[in-house]
């Protein structure tokens, strides 16, 4: 069943829209205009990487005001993440923030939700009902089947929204383990045509977080479930975005963007591939081109194993070979390799 | 079909043996005994993390000699990775190296392989036939179905080994994309009871490498395919091991080991969760205990969302709360948090 389509500013989520990638800002929102401008510049860089949407925690009215000011200069639509205090959501809605996320486990009484709904409906602001396995409404916490308790938590909230004729909803059902996350989302998707935001919550440090998110999300995306994704990592928003993009790629839903193939390097390596990958990545990921680049350690692997790459580099004894579709383009000294490679990259 | 079981020193691969985790050393083998001893100490740390096997590139006879000396002081079984020159394999076999990996794409004429087989049979050294999509034997390079060409490459080599009564084989079929890797291994597993070493080759930098390896390997492991795994990353062997362990966990085949659950942190965070995760990880991963630890930014998430953790920590205003199974244990000042946490960790 295809989900409904909703809009967050000009970003479509659900229906036939491509699966979008989002992240969450991890610091307190700054208060000074100058710092907000710096933040907007960082959002701009995230947008070039392929990010579609950014969420901010709004724990108090200072944060709400800062988010409203940021919204005016942001290149990306912004989401306010609200816990406990529905009035902060009202402030954000009136201030033009593009989307609100609430947690049914702590938003409180129905009359508060109703006020929120009326304001959001007036301003055409979509709302995400974000269910987390660890913070379910009290009554549901004792249930043994966590996935089904999560669906119930979403259900109760959806009922309130539907009673007030509000349909611009997104839902998420996040657990910190793969199987519960997959079961909850599958169960939900079978019953509701509401767009799904996928995520594994508290996924952990970089490596466990990437592994769990990849496995859970690809499993769901492969079954046609999921309309927007957010990878939660105890790391930077940029790494969350890159992981999200790679997950879409693994699910065969890649956005057009540069790709790096690189060998893991071994004792045969003729040059510092890890350092090169580190240096070339920011340049490559900020290019608005669909190019593939191969960074290989030695002639066992490159150019042969990397003949499909648009541009490649490999160590070969004392020199560095730069190749294009498997054919040698230039031989250079190691200290000129980076510069020459970037030069060739820009020619593509 | 369950695979045969073979032994690499005392490590069983295949049959009912648990799926093992391996990595590859990325630098040239050192020559000095002192440096070899340092390397052995690092292998020891890898072993405590959960690594079972380490492979080394052997591009020349100096490397072969160094590997033989390292073997004598290594806490883990060691594999020699041989390309082009079968005589290096002979040196390693005679010197007591525990396993040999050859690439059928470049090992050469059958009489060379025959010499190798006879030596390996005499010394009971297992051999991995390591097929890579990018370096197939010339005749197979033009085939359109890459997965089937990879199986053929393995097949041709297996035939030679079987003709000489050698059965202590492991095979790997690695491509740099998920679908080809999965298809090649599925096709192979349906036909041969030979233990499979899983991997995605040239998986790329950290993030794409982890995503691709996770998705491909979990897909195979879920279907009962794969007996030992190696994650290839353009990063450290330790990160390859951690990723491998997380992949086993995601496939429900976890080794007993510590686990970290942590929130991604947001603007609500009361303390530096990323820094704390970074500091606590090495201590935790070197513990030989099955404990779970939660590192949460604020009271929205912890202790409630982390009540399943054996030990947890969260920021709460100006102080830090340390909790055990969701119950508050101690409240401390931020500058003492790490010390107190480690203290409580050791009590578990």
PDB file of N, CA, C and O in Angstrom, chain A residues 176-215:
ATOM      1  N   UNK A 176      15.576   0.423  20.037  1.00  0.00           N
ATOM      2  CA  UNK A 176      17.034   0.418  19.917  1.00  0.00           C
ATOM      3  C   UNK A 176      17.540  -0.917  19.404  1.00  0.00           C
ATOM      4  O   UNK A 176      18.732  -1.120  19.272  1.00  0.00           O
ATOM      5  N   UNK A 177      16.635  -1.832  19.088  1.00  0.00           N
ATOM      6  CA  UNK A 177      17.118  -3.063  18.439  1.00  0.00           C
ATOM      7  C   UNK A 177      16.421  -3.258  17.101  1.00  0.00           C
ATOM      8  O   UNK A 177      15.341  -2.724  16.834  1.00  0.00           O
ATOM      9  N   UNK A 178      17.104  -4.004  16.257  1.00  0.00           N
ATOM     10  CA  UNK A 178      16.676  -4.159  14.864  1.00  0.00           C
ATOM     11  C   UNK A 178      15.307  -4.827  14.747  1.00  0.00           C
ATOM     12  O   UNK A 178      14.420  -4.321  14.062  1.00  0.00           O
ATOM     13  N   UNK A 179      15.145  -5.956  15.422  1.00  0.00           N
ATOM     14  CA  UNK A 179      13.928  -6.737  15.211  1.00  0.00           C
ATOM     15  C   UNK A 179      12.658  -6.021  15.665  1.00  0.00           C
ATOM     16  O   UNK A 179      11.640  -6.067  14.974  1.00  0.00           O
ATOM     17  N   UNK A 180      12.734  -5.343  16.821  1.00  0.00           N
ATOM     18  CA  UNK A 180      11.560  -4.609  17.291  1.00  0.00           C
ATOM     19  C   UNK A 180      11.237  -3.461  16.335  1.00  0.00           C
ATOM     20  O   UNK A 180      10.068  -3.228  16.002  1.00  0.00           O
ATOM     21  N   UNK A 181      12.264  -2.752  15.881  1.00  0.00           N
ATOM     22  CA  UNK A 181      12.046  -1.647  14.946  1.00  0.00           C
ATOM     23  C   UNK A 181      11.381  -2.152  13.664  1.00  0.00           C
ATOM     24  O   UNK A 181      10.405  -1.562  13.181  1.00  0.00           O
ATOM     25  N   UNK A 182      11.894  -3.252  13.128  1.00  0.00           N
ATOM     26  CA  UNK A 182      11.337  -3.799  11.883  1.00  0.00           C
ATOM     27  C   UNK A 182       9.893  -4.261  12.110  1.00  0.00           C
ATOM     28  O   UNK A 182       8.987  -3.916  11.342  1.00  0.00           O
ATOM     29  N   UNK A 183       9.650  -4.995  13.198  1.00  0.00           N
ATOM     30  CA  UNK A 183       8.297  -5.513  13.474  1.00  0.00           C
ATOM     31  C   UNK A 183       7.301  -4.374  13.665  1.00  0.00           C
ATOM     32  O   UNK A 183       6.183  -4.418  13.131  1.00  0.00           O
ATOM     33  N   UNK A 184       7.687  -3.345  14.413  1.00  0.00           N
ATOM     34  CA  UNK A 184       6.770  -2.236  14.669  1.00  0.00           C
ATOM     35  C   UNK A 184       6.407  -1.519  13.364  1.00  0.00           C
ATOM     36  O   UNK A 184       5.240  -1.209  13.110  1.00  0.00           O
ATOM     37  N   UNK A 185       7.399  -1.263  12.529  1.00  0.00           N
ATOM     38  CA  UNK A 185       7.134  -0.548  11.282  1.00  0.00           C
ATOM     39  C   UNK A 185       6.343  -1.386  10.284  1.00  0.00           C
ATOM     40  O   UNK A 185       5.473  -0.869   9.584  1.00  0.00           O
ATOM     41  N   UNK A 186       6.643  -2.678  10.234  1.00  0.00           N
ATOM     42  CA  UNK A 186       5.870  -3.550   9.346  1.00  0.00           C
ATOM     43  C   UNK A 186       4.407  -3.585   9.770  1.00  0.00           C
ATOM     44  O   UNK A 186       3.505  -3.465   8.942  1.00  0.00           O
ATOM     45  N   UNK A 187       4.193  -3.758  11.077  1.00  0.00           N
ATOM     46  CA  UNK A 187       2.829  -3.811  11.598  1.00  0.00           C
ATOM     47  C   UNK A 187       2.084  -2.515  11.311  1.00  0.00           C
ATOM     48  O   UNK A 187       0.925  -2.517  10.892  1.00  0.00           O
ATOM     49  N   UNK A 188       2.771  -1.412  11.507  1.00  0.00           N
ATOM     50  CA  UNK A 188       2.150  -0.106  11.285  1.00  0.00           C
ATOM     51  C   UNK A 188       1.818   0.099   9.802  1.00  0.00           C
ATOM     52  O   UNK A 188       0.712   0.525   9.455  1.00  0.00           O
ATOM     53  N   UNK A 189       2.798  -0.198   8.945  1.00  0.00           N
ATOM     54  CA  UNK A 189       2.623   0.045   7.503  1.00  0.00           C
ATOM     55  C   UNK A 189       1.473  -0.783   6.928  1.00  0.00           C
ATOM     56  O   UNK A 189       0.820  -0.370   5.973  1.00  0.00           O
ATOM     57  N   UNK A 190       1.231  -1.957   7.530  1.00  0.00           N
ATOM     58  CA  UNK A 190       0.141  -2.803   7.039  1.00  0.00           C
ATOM     59  C   UNK A 190      -1.220  -2.187   7.362  1.00  0.00           C
ATOM     60  O   UNK A 190      -2.219  -2.501   6.720  1.00  0.00           O
ATOM     61  N   UNK A 191      -1.265  -1.305   8.372  1.00  0.00           N
ATOM     62  CA  UNK A 191      -2.551  -0.765   8.800  1.00  0.00           C
ATOM     63  C   UNK A 191      -2.818   0.675   8.404  1.00  0.00           C
ATOM     64  O   UNK A 191      -3.961   1.082   8.264  1.00  0.00           O
ATOM     65  N   UNK A 192      -1.763   1.475   8.285  1.00  0.00           N
ATOM     66  CA  UNK A 192      -1.957   2.916   8.060  1.00  0.00           C
ATOM     67  C   UNK A 192      -1.257   3.412   6.801  1.00  0.00           C
ATOM     68  O   UNK A 192      -0.103   3.044   6.550  1.00  0.00           O
ATOM     69  N   UNK A 193      -1.911   4.283   6.047  1.00  0.00           N
ATOM     70  CA  UNK A 193      -1.256   4.860   4.870  1.00  0.00           C
ATOM     71  C   UNK A 193      -0.498   6.148   5.238  1.00  0.00           C
ATOM     72  O   UNK A 193      -0.300   7.008   4.398  1.00  0.00           O
ATOM     73  N   UNK A 194      -0.093   6.240   6.500  1.00  0.00           N
ATOM     74  CA  UNK A 194       0.621   7.438   6.960  1.00  0.00           C
ATOM     75  C   UNK A 194       2.104   7.297   6.645  1.00  0.00           C
ATOM     76  O   UNK A 194       2.694   6.246   6.908  1.00  0.00           O
ATOM     77  N   UNK A 195       2.736   8.330   6.067  1.00  0.00           N
ATOM     78  CA  UNK A 195       4.167   8.223   5.741  1.00  0.00           C
ATOM     79  C   UNK A 195       4.989   7.852   6.976  1.00  0.00           C
ATOM     80  O   UNK A 195       4.720   8.340   8.064  1.00  0.00           O
ATOM     81  N   UNK A 196       5.985   6.996   6.784  1.00  0.00           N
ATOM     82  CA  UNK A 196       6.827   6.544   7.897  1.00  0.00           C
ATOM     83  C   UNK A 196       8.221   7.148   7.849  1.00  0.00           C
ATOM     84  O   UNK A 196       8.888   7.155   6.807  1.00  0.00           O
ATOM     85  N   UNK A 197       8.610   7.646   8.996  1.00  0.00           N
ATOM     86  CA  UNK A 197       9.982   8.115   9.229  1.00  0.00           C
ATOM     87  C   UNK A 197      10.684   6.947   9.913  1.00  0.00           C
ATOM     88  O   UNK A 197      10.260   6.499  10.970  1.00  0.00           O
ATOM     89  N   UNK A 198      11.736   6.423   9.287  1.00  0.00           N
ATOM     90  CA  UNK A 198      12.431   5.261   9.861  1.00  0.00           C
ATOM     91  C   UNK A 198      13.637   5.676  10.690  1.00  0.00           C
ATOM     92  O   UNK A 198      14.350   6.615  10.352  1.00  0.00           O
ATOM     93  N   UNK A 199      13.858   4.933  11.766  1.00  0.00           N
ATOM     94  CA  UNK A 199      15.065   5.146  12.564  1.00  0.00           C
ATOM     95  C   UNK A 199      15.195   4.084  13.626  1.00  0.00           C
ATOM     96  O   UNK A 199      14.210   3.464  14.028  1.00  0.00           O
ATOM     97  N   UNK A 200      16.436   3.862  14.055  1.00  0.00           N
ATOM     98  CA  UNK A 200      16.705   3.010  15.208  1.00  0.00           C
ATOM     99  C   UNK A 200      17.151   3.985  16.289  1.00  0.00           C
ATOM    100  O   UNK A 200      18.024   4.815  16.051  1.00  0.00           O
ATOM    101  N   UNK A 201      16.533   3.954  17.455  1.00  0.00           N
ATOM    102  CA  UNK A 201      16.852   4.954  18.453  1.00  0.00           C
ATOM    103  C   UNK A 201      17.983   4.473  19.353  1.00  0.00           C
ATOM    104  O   UNK A 201      18.180   3.271  19.520  1.00  0.00           O
ATOM    105  N   UNK A 202      18.728   5.415  19.915  1.00  0.00           N
ATOM    106  CA  UNK A 202      19.885   5.071  20.738  1.00  0.00           C
ATOM    107  C   UNK A 202      20.687   3.947  20.092  1.00  0.00           C
ATOM    108  O   UNK A 202      20.999   2.937  20.735  1.00  0.00           O
ATOM    109  N   UNK A 203      21.002   4.136  18.840  1.00  0.00           N
ATOM    110  CA  UNK A 203      21.680   3.070  18.105  1.00  0.00           C
ATOM    111  C   UNK A 203      23.113   2.884  18.590  1.00  0.00           C
ATOM    112  O   UNK A 203      23.731   1.872  18.321  1.00  0.00           O
ATOM    113  N   UNK A 204      23.633   3.847  19.309  1.00  0.00           N
ATOM    114  CA  UNK A 204      24.953   3.680  19.904  1.00  0.00           C
ATOM    115  C   UNK A 204      26.038   4.433  19.179  1.00  0.00           C
ATOM    116  O   UNK A 204      25.775   5.315  18.362  1.00  0.00           O
ATOM    117  N   UNK A 205      27.298   4.099  19.497  1.00  0.00           N
ATOM    118  CA  UNK A 205      28.428   4.773  18.875  1.00  0.00           C
ATOM    119  C   UNK A 205      28.448   4.521  17.367  1.00  0.00           C
ATOM    120  O   UNK A 205      27.657   3.733  16.855  1.00  0.00           O
ATOM    121  N   UNK A 206      29.361   5.172  16.678  1.00  0.00           N
ATOM    122  CA  UNK A 206      29.411   5.136  15.218  1.00  0.00           C
ATOM    123  C   UNK A 206      29.206   3.742  14.609  1.00  0.00           C
ATOM    124  O   UNK A 206      28.277   3.528  13.829  1.00  0.00           O
ATOM    125  N   UNK A 207      30.074   2.792  14.958  1.00  0.00           N
ATOM    126  CA  UNK A 207      30.024   1.487  14.274  1.00  0.00           C
ATOM    127  C   UNK A 207      28.739   0.703  14.584  1.00  0.00           C
ATOM    128  O   UNK A 207      28.014   0.335  13.658  1.00  0.00           O
ATOM    129  N   UNK A 208      28.407   0.462  15.857  1.00  0.00           N
ATOM    130  CA  UNK A 208      27.139  -0.253  16.092  1.00  0.00           C
ATOM    131  C   UNK A 208      25.940   0.498  15.522  1.00  0.00           C
ATOM    132  O   UNK A 208      25.008  -0.119  14.999  1.00  0.00           O
ATOM    133  N   UNK A 209      25.992   1.819  15.598  1.00  0.00           N
ATOM    134  CA  UNK A 209      24.881   2.621  15.089  1.00  0.00           C
ATOM    135  C   UNK A 209      24.696   2.438  13.591  1.00  0.00           C
ATOM    136  O   UNK A 209      23.571   2.280  13.106  1.00  0.00           O
ATOM    137  N   UNK A 210      25.780   2.446  12.849  1.00  0.00           N
ATOM    138  CA  UNK A 210      25.678   2.281  11.394  1.00  0.00           C
ATOM    139  C   UNK A 210      25.200   0.871  11.054  1.00  0.00           C
ATOM    140  O   UNK A 210      24.347   0.676  10.197  1.00  0.00           O
ATOM    141  N   UNK A 211      25.758  -0.128  11.753  1.00  0.00           N
ATOM    142  CA  UNK A 211      25.370  -1.515  11.449  1.00  0.00           C
ATOM    143  C   UNK A 211      23.875  -1.713  11.711  1.00  0.00           C
ATOM    144  O   UNK A 211      23.133  -2.181  10.843  1.00  0.00           O
ATOM    145  N   UNK A 212      23.417  -1.322  12.916  1.00  0.00           N
ATOM    146  CA  UNK A 212      22.001  -1.547  13.261  1.00  0.00           C
ATOM    147  C   UNK A 212      21.071  -0.782  12.323  1.00  0.00           C
ATOM    148  O   UNK A 212      20.071  -1.314  11.855  1.00  0.00           O
ATOM    149  N   UNK A 213      21.393   0.500  12.071  1.00  0.00           N
ATOM    150  CA  UNK A 213      20.527   1.304  11.205  1.00  0.00           C
ATOM    151  C   UNK A 213      20.483   0.729   9.793  1.00  0.00           C
ATOM    152  O   UNK A 213      19.420   0.666   9.177  1.00  0.00           O
ATOM    153  N   UNK A 214      21.645   0.315   9.290  1.00  0.00           N
ATOM    154  CA  UNK A 214      21.691  -0.218   7.917  1.00  0.00           C
ATOM    155  C   UNK A 214      20.809  -1.449   7.799  1.00  0.00           C
ATOM    156  O   UNK A 214      20.005  -1.563   6.869  1.00  0.00           O
ATOM    157  N   UNK A 215      20.991  -2.375   8.743  1.00  0.00           N
ATOM    158  CA  UNK A 215      20.275  -3.645   8.626  1.00  0.00           C
ATOM    159  C   UNK A 215      18.770  -3.422   8.781  1.00  0.00           C
ATOM    160  O   UNK A 215      17.975  -3.901   7.973  1.00  0.00           O
TER     161      UNK A 215
END
